[in-house]
mmCIF file of C-alpha atoms and ligand atoms in Angstrom:
data_model
loop_
_atom_site.group_PDB
_atom_site.id
_atom_site.type_symbol
_atom_site.label_atom_id
_atom_site.label_comp_id
_atom_site.label_asym_id
_atom_site.label_seq_id
_atom_site.Cartn_x
_atom_site.Cartn_y
_atom_site.Cartn_z
ATOM 1 C CA MET V 1 22.972 10.319 14.027
ATOM 2 C CA ARG V 2 23.809 13.785 15.349
ATOM 3 C CA THR V 3 21.840 14.849 18.390
ATOM 4 C CA THR V 4 20.330 18.290 18.340
ATOM 5 C CA THR V 5 20.599 19.565 21.861
ATOM 6 C CA THR V 6 17.400 21.531 21.704
ATOM 7 C CA ASP V 7 15.165 18.760 20.426
ATOM 8 C CA PRO V 8 13.840 16.240 22.969
ATOM 9 C CA VAL V 9 12.414 14.025 20.218
ATOM 10 C CA ALA V 10 15.730 13.538 18.399
ATOM 11 C CA LEU V 11 17.504 12.930 21.700
ATOM 12 C CA ALA V 12 14.866 10.404 22.807
ATOM 13 C CA GLN V 13 15.278 8.623 19.464
ATOM 14 C CA SER V 14 19.058 8.457 19.836
ATOM 15 C CA LEU V 15 18.673 7.046 23.352
ATOM 16 C CA ILE V 16 16.101 4.425 22.326
ATOM 17 C CA ARG V 17 18.459 3.235 19.572
ATOM 18 C CA CYS V 18 21.000 2.341 22.272
ATOM 19 C CA GLU V 19 19.990 -1.210 23.210
ATOM 20 C CA SER V 20 20.418 -0.789 26.940
ATOM 21 C CA VAL V 21 18.467 -3.708 28.384
ATOM 22 C CA THR V 22 19.603 -4.074 32.033
ATOM 23 C CA PRO V 23 22.537 -4.420 32.716
ATOM 24 C CA GLN V 24 23.795 -3.362 29.243
ATOM 25 C CA GLU V 25 24.913 0.251 28.910
ATOM 26 C CA GLY V 26 24.277 0.071 25.174
ATOM 27 C CA GLY V 27 25.945 3.418 24.494
ATOM 28 C CA ALA V 28 23.200 5.394 26.240
ATOM 29 C CA LEU V 29 25.326 6.799 29.067
ATOM 30 C CA THR V 30 28.177 7.617 26.684
ATOM 31 C CA LEU V 31 25.750 9.519 24.483
ATOM 32 C CA LEU V 32 24.518 11.572 27.458
ATOM 33 C CA GLN V 33 28.031 12.114 28.773
ATOM 34 C CA THR V 34 29.257 13.470 25.426
ATOM 35 C CA LEU V 35 26.292 15.811 25.190
ATOM 36 C CA LEU V 36 26.560 17.053 28.782
ATOM 37 C CA GLU V 37 30.341 17.485 28.697
ATOM 38 C CA GLY V 38 29.878 19.582 25.569
ATOM 39 C CA ALA V 39 27.591 21.838 27.597
ATOM 40 C CA GLY V 40 30.102 22.229 30.434
ATOM 41 C CA PHE V 41 28.968 19.512 32.856
ATOM 42 C CA ALA V 42 31.630 17.654 34.827
ATOM 43 C CA CYS V 43 30.878 13.971 34.289
ATOM 44 C CA HIS V 44 31.788 10.935 36.374
ATOM 45 C CA ARG V 45 31.266 7.419 35.114
ATOM 46 C CA MET V 46 31.080 4.747 37.765
ATOM 47 C CA THR V 47 30.961 1.008 37.356
ATOM 48 C CA PHE V 48 29.852 -0.841 40.454
ATOM 49 C CA SER V 49 30.024 -4.538 41.089
ATOM 50 C CA GLU V 50 28.905 -6.914 43.767
ATOM 51 C CA PRO V 51 29.329 -10.695 43.915
ATOM 52 C CA GLY V 52 26.398 -12.452 42.309
ATOM 53 C CA THR V 53 25.142 -9.388 40.448
ATOM 54 C CA PRO V 54 26.152 -7.992 37.064
ATOM 55 C CA ASP V 55 28.466 -4.965 36.864
ATOM 56 C CA VAL V 56 26.517 -1.807 36.133
ATOM 57 C CA GLU V 57 27.594 1.535 34.708
ATOM 58 C CA ASN V 58 26.296 4.826 36.082
ATOM 59 C CA LEU V 59 26.738 8.502 35.297
ATOM 60 C CA TYR V 60 26.788 11.557 37.539
ATOM 61 C CA ALA V 61 27.010 14.914 35.793
ATOM 62 C CA ARG V 62 27.047 18.330 37.426
ATOM 63 C CA ILE V 63 27.336 21.915 36.350
ATOM 64 C CA GLY V 64 27.948 24.634 38.933
ATOM 65 C CA ALA V 65 30.056 24.603 42.081
ATOM 66 C CA HIS V 66 27.563 25.967 44.591
ATOM 67 C CA GLY V 67 24.285 24.917 46.186
ATOM 68 C CA PRO V 68 21.452 24.486 45.901
ATOM 69 C CA ASN V 69 22.147 21.422 43.805
ATOM 70 C CA LEU V 70 19.015 20.455 41.880
ATOM 71 C CA CYS V 71 19.337 16.847 40.764
ATOM 72 C CA PHE V 72 17.438 14.954 38.092
ATOM 73 C CA ALA V 73 17.531 11.216 38.685
ATOM 74 C CA GLY V 74 16.731 8.584 36.132
ATOM 75 C CA HIS V 75 17.751 5.379 34.411
ATOM 76 C CA THR V 76 18.790 4.533 30.880
ATOM 77 C CA ASP V 77 18.327 0.792 31.323
ATOM 78 C CA VAL V 78 15.131 -0.710 29.962
ATOM 79 C CA VAL V 79 13.222 -3.951 30.384
ATOM 80 C CA PRO V 80 13.576 -6.493 27.544
ATOM 81 C CA PRO V 81 11.246 -5.974 24.576
ATOM 82 C CA GLY V 82 9.654 -9.397 25.018
ATOM 83 C CA ASP V 83 8.168 -10.874 21.843
ATOM 84 C CA GLU V 84 9.713 -8.599 19.175
ATOM 85 C CA VAL V 85 7.408 -10.002 16.492
ATOM 86 C CA ALA V 86 4.443 -8.660 18.438
ATOM 87 C CA TRP V 87 5.739 -5.091 18.106
ATOM 88 C CA THR V 88 4.205 -2.965 15.346
ATOM 89 C CA MET V 89 7.540 -1.147 15.050
ATOM 90 C CA ALA V 90 10.942 -2.633 15.919
ATOM 91 C CA PRO V 91 11.538 -1.915 19.637
ATOM 92 C CA PHE V 92 14.918 -0.216 19.166
ATOM 93 C CA ALA V 93 14.251 1.559 15.861
ATOM 94 C CA ALA V 94 12.679 4.639 17.500
ATOM 95 C CA GLU V 95 10.275 5.231 14.638
ATOM 96 C CA ILE V 96 7.573 7.859 14.607
ATOM 97 C CA ARG V 97 4.062 7.042 13.460
ATOM 98 C CA ASP V 98 0.876 9.121 13.743
ATOM 99 C CA GLY V 99 2.471 11.643 16.063
ATOM 100 C CA ALA V 100 3.937 9.084 18.481
ATOM 101 C CA LEU V 101 7.463 7.825 19.073
ATOM 102 C CA TYR V 102 7.659 4.039 19.484
ATOM 103 C CA GLY V 103 10.323 2.055 21.256
ATOM 104 C CA ARG V 104 11.407 0.338 24.435
ATOM 105 C CA GLY V 105 12.151 3.058 26.947
ATOM 106 C CA ALA V 106 10.182 5.769 25.115
ATOM 107 C CA VAL V 107 8.239 6.357 28.346
ATOM 108 C CA ASP V 108 10.247 4.440 30.970
ATOM 109 C CA MET V 109 12.302 6.537 30.874
ATOM 110 C CA LYS V 110 14.483 7.706 28.030
ATOM 111 C CA GLY V 111 11.765 10.149 26.998
ATOM 112 C CA GLU V 112 11.950 11.953 30.342
ATOM 113 C CA ILE V 113 15.756 12.031 30.277
ATOM 114 C CA ALA V 114 15.652 13.605 26.807
ATOM 115 C CA CYS V 115 13.132 16.198 28.030
ATOM 116 C CA PHE V 116 15.122 17.074 31.136
ATOM 117 C CA VAL V 117 18.454 17.347 29.324
ATOM 118 C CA THR V 118 16.835 19.556 26.682
ATOM 119 C CA ALA V 119 15.171 21.696 29.341
ATOM 120 C CA ALA V 120 18.396 22.029 31.345
ATOM 121 C CA LEU V 121 20.413 23.018 28.273
ATOM 122 C CA LYS V 122 17.772 25.581 27.289
ATOM 123 C CA TYR V 123 17.764 26.994 30.790
ATOM 124 C CA LEU V 124 21.562 27.180 30.853
ATOM 125 C CA GLY V 125 21.581 28.747 27.385
ATOM 126 C CA ALA V 126 19.288 31.488 28.621
ATOM 127 C CA ASN V 127 21.413 32.068 31.737
ATOM 128 C CA GLY V 128 24.897 32.440 30.322
ATOM 129 C CA GLY V 129 25.677 28.724 30.657
ATOM 130 C CA LYS V 130 25.348 28.606 34.440
ATOM 131 C CA PRO V 131 22.471 28.047 36.844
ATOM 132 C CA GLN V 132 21.101 31.419 37.955
ATOM 133 C CA GLY V 133 24.220 33.378 37.033
ATOM 134 C CA SER V 134 26.801 31.640 39.175
ATOM 135 C CA LYS V 135 24.704 30.323 42.071
ATOM 136 C CA GLY V 136 23.314 26.838 42.241
ATOM 137 C CA SER V 137 24.041 23.618 40.393
ATOM 138 C CA ILE V 138 22.169 21.268 38.128
ATOM 139 C CA SER V 139 23.099 17.618 38.282
ATOM 140 C CA LEU V 140 21.976 14.370 36.696
ATOM 141 C CA LEU V 141 22.220 11.010 38.398
ATOM 142 C CA ILE V 142 21.623 8.412 35.704
ATOM 143 C CA THR V 143 21.847 4.719 36.486
ATOM 144 C CA GLY V 144 21.818 1.571 34.390
ATOM 145 C CA ASP V 145 20.374 -0.542 37.191
ATOM 146 C CA GLU V 146 16.828 0.522 37.951
ATOM 147 C CA GLU V 147 14.918 -2.232 36.184
ATOM 148 C CA GLY V 148 17.297 -4.910 37.526
ATOM 149 C CA PRO V 149 18.346 -5.722 41.087
ATOM 150 C CA SER V 150 18.978 -1.981 41.821
ATOM 151 C CA ILE V 151 22.089 -2.871 43.798
ATOM 152 C CA ASN V 152 24.865 -1.373 41.669
ATOM 153 C CA GLY V 153 22.964 1.753 40.738
ATOM 154 C CA THR V 154 21.475 4.802 42.448
ATOM 155 C CA ALA V 155 22.124 3.594 46.016
ATOM 156 C CA LYS V 156 25.866 3.293 45.335
ATOM 157 C CA VAL V 157 26.104 6.577 43.444
ATOM 158 C CA LEU V 158 24.481 8.295 46.440
ATOM 159 C CA GLU V 159 27.010 6.636 48.741
ATOM 160 C CA TRP V 160 29.830 7.842 46.454
ATOM 161 C CA LEU V 161 28.436 11.387 46.558
ATOM 162 C CA LYS V 162 28.230 11.295 50.328
ATOM 163 C CA GLN V 163 31.853 10.161 50.621
ATOM 164 C CA ARG V 164 32.905 13.086 48.402
ATOM 165 C CA GLY V 165 30.942 15.444 50.615
ATOM 166 C CA GLU V 166 28.729 16.328 47.702
ATOM 167 C CA LYS V 167 25.168 17.214 48.593
ATOM 168 C CA LEU V 168 21.920 17.060 46.669
ATOM 169 C CA ASP V 169 19.440 19.693 47.844
ATOM 170 C CA ALA V 170 16.383 18.573 45.905
ATOM 171 C CA CYS V 171 15.710 15.793 43.470
ATOM 172 C CA LEU V 172 13.263 15.238 40.647
ATOM 173 C CA VAL V 173 12.924 11.618 39.580
ATOM 174 C CA GLY V 174 11.716 11.414 35.994
ATOM 175 C CA GLU V 175 9.690 8.208 36.309
ATOM 176 C CA PRO V 176 6.456 8.152 34.294
ATOM 177 C CA SER V 177 4.050 9.361 36.981
ATOM 178 C CA CYS V 178 0.983 10.315 34.954
ATOM 179 C CA ARG V 179 -2.021 8.062 34.470
ATOM 180 C CA LYS V 180 -4.167 9.364 31.650
ATOM 181 C CA VAL V 181 -2.924 12.769 30.564
ATOM 182 C CA LEU V 182 0.382 14.531 31.022
ATOM 183 C CA GLY V 183 0.129 16.551 34.210
ATOM 184 C CA ASP V 184 -2.497 14.543 36.081
ATOM 185 C CA GLU V 185 -0.228 13.132 38.820
ATOM 186 C CA ILE V 186 2.905 13.976 40.741
ATOM 187 C CA LYS V 187 4.254 11.340 43.082
ATOM 188 C CA ILE V 188 5.304 12.700 46.452
ATOM 189 C CA GLY V 189 5.865 9.415 48.214
ATOM 190 C CA ARG V 190 5.767 5.690 47.891
ATOM 191 C CA ARG V 191 4.438 2.935 50.038
ATOM 192 C CA GLY V 192 6.931 0.598 51.619
ATOM 193 C CA SER V 193 7.308 -2.890 50.214
ATOM 194 C CA LEU V 194 8.261 -5.883 52.324
ATOM 195 C CA ASN V 195 8.562 -9.529 51.283
ATOM 196 C CA GLY V 196 7.930 -12.362 53.702
ATOM 197 C CA GLU V 197 8.521 -16.093 53.606
ATOM 198 C CA LEU V 198 6.482 -18.284 55.923
ATOM 199 C CA VAL V 199 7.415 -21.956 56.289
ATOM 200 C CA VAL V 200 5.295 -24.357 58.356
ATOM 201 C CA LYS V 201 7.121 -27.472 59.453
ATOM 202 C CA GLY V 202 5.337 -30.804 59.832
ATOM 203 C CA ARG V 203 6.319 -34.451 59.633
ATOM 204 C CA GLN V 204 6.299 -36.432 56.425
ATOM 205 C CA GLY V 205 4.270 -39.639 56.306
ATOM 206 C CA HIS V 206 1.829 -41.939 54.497
ATOM 207 C CA SER V 207 -1.518 -40.326 53.788
ATOM 208 C CA ALA V 208 -3.239 -43.516 55.073
ATOM 209 C CA TYR V 209 -1.665 -42.995 58.499
ATOM 210 C CA PRO V 210 -2.150 -39.288 59.202
ATOM 211 C CA HIS V 211 -1.911 -39.800 62.981
ATOM 212 C CA ILE V 212 1.789 -40.625 62.703
ATOM 213 C CA ALA V 213 2.476 -37.718 60.337
ATOM 214 C CA ASP V 214 1.938 -33.989 60.827
ATOM 215 C CA ASN V 215 0.412 -32.298 57.809
ATOM 216 C CA PRO V 216 1.691 -28.716 57.439
ATOM 217 C CA ILE V 217 -0.693 -27.791 54.599
ATOM 218 C CA PRO V 218 -3.908 -27.113 56.578
ATOM 219 C CA LYS V 219 -1.847 -25.217 59.150
ATOM 220 C CA LEU V 220 -0.216 -23.050 56.512
ATOM 221 C CA ALA V 221 -3.649 -22.443 54.976
ATOM 222 C CA ARG V 222 -4.995 -21.213 58.317
ATOM 223 C CA MET V 223 -2.013 -18.957 58.839
ATOM 224 C CA ILE V 224 -2.129 -17.346 55.413
ATOM 225 C CA GLU V 225 -5.855 -16.807 55.758
ATOM 226 C CA ARG V 226 -5.141 -14.816 58.900
ATOM 227 C CA LEU V 227 -2.356 -12.876 57.205
ATOM 228 C CA ALA V 228 -4.441 -12.067 54.149
ATOM 229 C CA GLY V 229 -7.291 -10.855 56.349
ATOM 230 C CA LEU V 230 -5.076 -8.645 58.524
ATOM 231 C CA LYS V 231 -6.405 -5.086 58.833
ATOM 232 C CA LEU V 232 -3.248 -3.039 59.150
ATOM 233 C CA ASP V 233 -4.789 0.425 59.113
ATOM 234 C CA ARG V 234 -7.460 2.482 57.378
ATOM 235 C CA GLY V 235 -5.147 4.502 55.200
ATOM 236 C CA THR V 236 -3.892 8.021 55.857
ATOM 237 C CA GLU V 237 -4.431 11.419 54.316
ATOM 238 C CA ARG V 238 -1.806 10.699 51.682
ATOM 239 C CA PHE V 239 -1.801 6.902 51.488
ATOM 240 C CA GLU V 240 -4.104 3.999 50.693
ATOM 241 C CA PRO V 241 -4.623 1.362 53.425
ATOM 242 C CA SER V 242 -1.733 -1.070 53.874
ATOM 243 C CA HIS V 243 -2.304 -4.665 52.804
ATOM 244 C CA VAL V 244 -0.794 -8.127 52.663
ATOM 245 C CA ALA V 245 -0.916 -10.050 49.381
ATOM 246 C CA VAL V 246 -0.104 -13.763 49.539
ATOM 247 C CA THR V 247 1.651 -14.469 46.252
ATOM 248 C CA VAL V 248 3.092 -18.003 46.333
ATOM 249 C CA VAL V 249 2.086 -21.227 48.067
ATOM 250 C CA SER V 250 4.394 -24.165 47.503
ATOM 251 C CA VAL V 251 4.808 -27.672 48.850
ATOM 252 C CA PRO V 252 7.777 -29.830 47.873
ATOM 253 C CA ASN V 253 5.628 -32.812 46.986
ATOM 254 C CA THR V 254 4.419 -34.625 43.844
ATOM 255 C CA ALA V 255 2.720 -37.694 45.322
ATOM 256 C CA SER V 256 -0.884 -37.621 46.461
ATOM 257 C CA ASN V 257 -0.314 -40.429 48.995
ATOM 258 C CA VAL V 258 2.505 -38.651 50.815
ATOM 259 C CA ILE V 259 1.957 -36.042 53.492
ATOM 260 C CA PRO V 260 4.762 -33.525 52.957
ATOM 261 C CA GLY V 261 7.201 -32.447 55.644
ATOM 262 C CA GLN V 262 6.777 -28.725 55.089
ATOM 263 C CA ALA V 263 4.735 -26.104 53.294
ATOM 264 C CA ARG V 264 5.748 -22.597 52.329
ATOM 265 C CA ALA V 265 4.086 -19.331 51.395
ATOM 266 C CA LEU V 266 5.498 -16.063 50.101
ATOM 267 C CA PHE V 267 3.743 -12.773 50.580
ATOM 268 C CA ASN V 268 4.271 -9.089 49.906
ATOM 269 C CA VAL V 269 3.194 -6.234 52.171
ATOM 270 C CA ARG V 270 2.608 -2.706 50.852
ATOM 271 C CA TYR V 271 2.472 -0.387 53.814
ATOM 272 C CA ASN V 272 1.847 3.286 54.409
ATOM 273 C CA ASP V 273 3.335 5.856 56.773
ATOM 274 C CA THR V 274 1.362 4.531 59.746
ATOM 275 C CA HIS V 275 4.157 1.966 59.911
ATOM 276 C CA THR V 276 7.893 1.631 59.648
ATOM 277 C CA ARG V 277 9.785 -1.362 58.319
ATOM 278 C CA GLY V 278 10.429 -2.453 61.912
ATOM 279 C CA SER V 279 6.861 -2.028 63.146
ATOM 280 C CA ILE V 280 5.339 -3.777 60.147
ATOM 281 C CA GLU V 281 7.638 -6.797 60.676
ATOM 282 C CA LYS V 282 6.592 -6.943 64.334
ATOM 283 C CA THR V 283 2.893 -6.799 63.448
ATOM 284 C CA ILE V 284 3.219 -9.564 60.858
ATOM 285 C CA ALA V 285 5.280 -11.737 63.211
ATOM 286 C CA ALA V 286 2.716 -11.299 66.011
ATOM 287 C CA CYS V 287 -0.121 -12.286 63.670
ATOM 288 C CA CYS V 288 1.716 -15.448 62.607
ATOM 289 C CA LYS V 289 2.583 -16.335 66.198
ATOM 290 C CA ALA V 290 -1.015 -15.946 67.403
ATOM 291 C CA ALA V 291 -2.387 -18.046 64.536
ATOM 292 C CA ALA V 292 0.291 -20.716 65.029
ATOM 293 C CA GLU V 293 -0.398 -21.030 68.755
ATOM 294 C CA GLU V 294 -4.098 -21.651 68.129
ATOM 295 C CA ILE V 295 -3.384 -24.569 65.810
ATOM 296 C CA GLY V 296 -0.085 -25.818 67.220
ATOM 297 C CA ALA V 297 1.987 -25.000 64.159
ATOM 298 C CA LYS V 298 5.760 -24.837 64.093
ATOM 299 C CA PHE V 299 6.898 -22.178 61.688
ATOM 300 C CA SER V 300 9.723 -19.929 60.582
ATOM 301 C CA LEU V 301 9.283 -16.442 59.212
ATOM 302 C CA THR V 302 11.867 -14.403 57.317
ATOM 303 C CA PHE V 303 11.678 -10.963 55.758
ATOM 304 C CA SER V 304 13.491 -9.387 52.873
ATOM 305 C CA GLY V 305 12.811 -5.813 52.098
ATOM 306 C CA THR V 306 12.868 -3.611 49.104
ATOM 307 C CA GLY V 307 11.906 -0.046 49.851
ATOM 308 C CA ASP V 308 10.745 1.652 53.020
ATOM 309 C CA VAL V 309 7.779 4.029 52.952
ATOM 310 C CA PHE V 310 8.444 7.731 52.433
ATOM 311 C CA LEU V 311 6.556 10.955 51.960
ATOM 312 C CA THR V 312 7.871 14.319 50.817
ATOM 313 C CA GLU V 313 5.572 16.747 52.609
ATOM 314 C CA PRO V 314 4.245 19.372 50.238
ATOM 315 C CA GLY V 315 6.666 22.296 50.417
ATOM 316 C CA ARG V 316 8.688 24.405 48.030
ATOM 317 C CA LEU V 317 9.816 21.537 45.823
ATOM 318 C CA VAL V 318 6.354 20.020 45.380
ATOM 319 C CA GLU V 319 4.800 23.460 44.942
ATOM 320 C CA ALA V 320 7.318 24.516 42.285
ATOM 321 C CA LEU V 321 6.607 21.366 40.311
ATOM 322 C CA GLY V 322 2.829 21.646 40.712
ATOM 323 C CA GLU V 323 2.997 25.253 39.608
ATOM 324 C CA ALA V 324 5.051 24.369 36.508
ATOM 325 C CA VAL V 325 2.557 21.647 35.565
ATOM 326 C CA ARG V 326 -0.362 24.052 35.982
ATOM 327 C CA GLU V 327 1.284 26.878 34.026
ATOM 328 C CA VAL V 328 2.152 24.656 31.078
ATOM 329 C CA THR V 329 -0.771 22.191 30.928
ATOM 330 C CA GLY V 330 -3.593 23.836 32.872
ATOM 331 C CA HIS V 331 -3.921 20.693 35.003
ATOM 332 C CA THR V 332 -3.789 20.630 38.769
ATOM 333 C CA ALA V 333 -1.783 17.494 39.383
ATOM 334 C CA LYS V 334 -3.000 15.077 42.037
ATOM 335 C CA LEU V 335 -0.343 14.487 44.684
ATOM 336 C CA SER V 336 -0.153 10.719 44.739
ATOM 337 C CA THR V 337 1.666 7.950 46.585
ATOM 338 C CA SER V 338 0.303 5.018 44.589
ATOM 339 C CA GLY V 339 2.192 2.481 42.510
ATOM 340 C CA GLY V 340 5.335 0.433 42.967
ATOM 341 C CA THR V 341 8.732 1.459 44.235
ATOM 342 C CA SER V 342 11.350 3.519 42.399
ATOM 343 C CA ASP V 343 14.869 4.734 43.086
ATOM 344 C CA ALA V 344 13.293 7.609 45.017
ATOM 345 C CA ARG V 345 13.333 5.130 47.917
ATOM 346 C CA PHE V 346 17.130 5.617 48.116
ATOM 347 C CA ILE V 347 17.169 9.345 47.369
ATOM 348 C CA LYS V 348 14.682 10.182 50.127
ATOM 349 C CA ASP V 349 17.445 9.591 52.704
ATOM 350 C CA HIS V 350 19.521 12.377 51.112
ATOM 351 C CA CYS V 351 17.130 15.174 50.122
ATOM 352 C CA PRO V 352 13.466 15.936 49.366
ATOM 353 C CA VAL V 353 12.379 14.000 46.272
ATOM 354 C CA VAL V 354 9.406 14.139 43.901
ATOM 355 C CA GLU V 355 8.591 12.154 40.800
ATOM 356 C CA PHE V 356 7.111 13.499 37.634
ATOM 357 C CA GLY V 357 7.209 12.208 34.087
ATOM 358 C CA LEU V 358 5.183 10.969 31.138
ATOM 359 C CA VAL V 359 1.918 8.983 30.970
ATOM 360 C CA ASN V 360 2.649 5.431 32.122
ATOM 361 C CA ALA V 361 -0.063 3.611 30.131
ATOM 362 C CA THR V 362 2.321 1.611 27.886
ATOM 363 C CA ILE V 363 5.359 1.039 30.094
ATOM 364 C CA HIS V 364 6.946 -2.419 29.970
ATOM 365 C CA GLN V 365 4.431 -3.337 27.212
ATOM 366 C CA VAL V 366 4.736 -4.254 23.565
ATOM 367 C CA ASP V 367 4.522 -1.046 21.461
ATOM 368 C CA GLU V 368 5.607 1.272 24.279
ATOM 369 C CA HIS V 369 5.127 4.756 22.850
ATOM 370 C CA VAL V 370 4.873 8.422 23.696
ATOM 371 C CA ALA V 371 3.080 11.268 21.969
ATOM 372 C CA ILE V 372 5.542 13.685 20.366
ATOM 373 C CA ALA V 373 3.449 16.525 21.766
ATOM 374 C CA ASP V 374 3.935 15.144 25.288
ATOM 375 C CA LEU V 375 7.719 15.158 24.884
ATOM 376 C CA GLN V 376 7.538 18.804 23.918
ATOM 377 C CA THR V 377 5.138 19.686 26.728
ATOM 378 C CA LEU V 378 7.173 17.823 29.344
ATOM 379 C CA THR V 379 10.297 19.696 28.233
ATOM 380 C CA ARG V 380 8.459 22.979 28.817
ATOM 381 C CA ILE V 381 7.289 21.805 32.256
ATOM 382 C CA TYR V 382 10.822 20.796 33.283
ATOM 383 C CA GLU V 383 12.273 24.070 31.978
ATOM 384 C CA ARG V 384 9.691 26.060 33.896
ATOM 385 C CA PHE V 385 10.364 23.991 37.009
ATOM 386 C CA ILE V 386 14.144 24.553 36.815
ATOM 387 C CA THR V 387 13.626 28.294 36.315
ATOM 388 C CA ASP V 388 11.204 28.577 39.252
ATOM 389 C CA PHE V 389 13.367 26.421 41.481
ATOM 390 C CA PHE V 390 16.398 28.688 41.083
ATOM 391 C CA ALA V 391 14.371 31.893 41.067
ATOM 392 C CA LYS V 392 13.018 31.031 44.527
ATOM 393 C CA ALA V 393 16.223 29.457 45.843
HETATM 394 ZN ZN1 ZN Y 401 11.484 3.497 35.212
#
């Protein structure tokens, strides 16, 4: 099907029809590349690999040779459809019913990509094919590895850009940020996320002779109770209080008359800007050590991290976006830091970053769908935002 460059709905449909479940490219990046090259963007396709992870394709497209470089970041990969029989409409058919477009990725986030590309092409069309005459650049950083391990995606494209000496000056991540209506929330930061593994070591033995064994289970229970009850802070102006969630407790044992040799718990910490990755690890380690000393537990504690906390202080970028949302929808968007992590966690080390996209009510669900009207409204918001960004640059 031919893509009309000025219609976000047709473009979203074409993208949904590319079956790009992570790590499959599914034709989605090629479709965008063809469209953007036709509009004068210089496109770079990058495939990154890493032992133990699937190869992933990425696309960086830029028009304009000067700064400021306004970047839109997103992903064409989608989560699997799950039980396809449960879908009212086939997940990759991109059908429209009752004013809504159905399909995997309609909201997360092929819809937003279609809106931004449409908005950018409209803006360029109205400005002689270049951002603000000849100043400034518009770029798109589109990965195929956001829903997967996120190793061969945005982080590596950013590294590639840095090595080329290419700078992003501001970035809009098109993740679905709204809760109930389009325009109700802009994300200006994300909490940090840290995973921990706590293993308590004991001594295996017969349950009838507990004095010659050392049962790690009650000790682990005491320690995770302390962790779960840890008051890390009271929250900040922009963030909810930090918390520890114990998510897995496991003991390698199947016999009720055997005291196991060790017991293990996994937990996840979501922390705000009162902490850093380093300070939160220290706090957790100190809590475990204090609890272990009281009960004489031998333990090991290891951390693996996903994203560190970040906040883009309200400034020109956030204001320009808030203003565009207000002009187009009449809503004053709440500046939020709630929710999980996104690729903004990598971008924040390179330039100010905000996230704004569609209503996230159906993401990752059966019958993911977006209102056609929202696709049109979001396109207008993005176009307004691009115009204001360069007008004030
Ligand atoms: Zn997403």
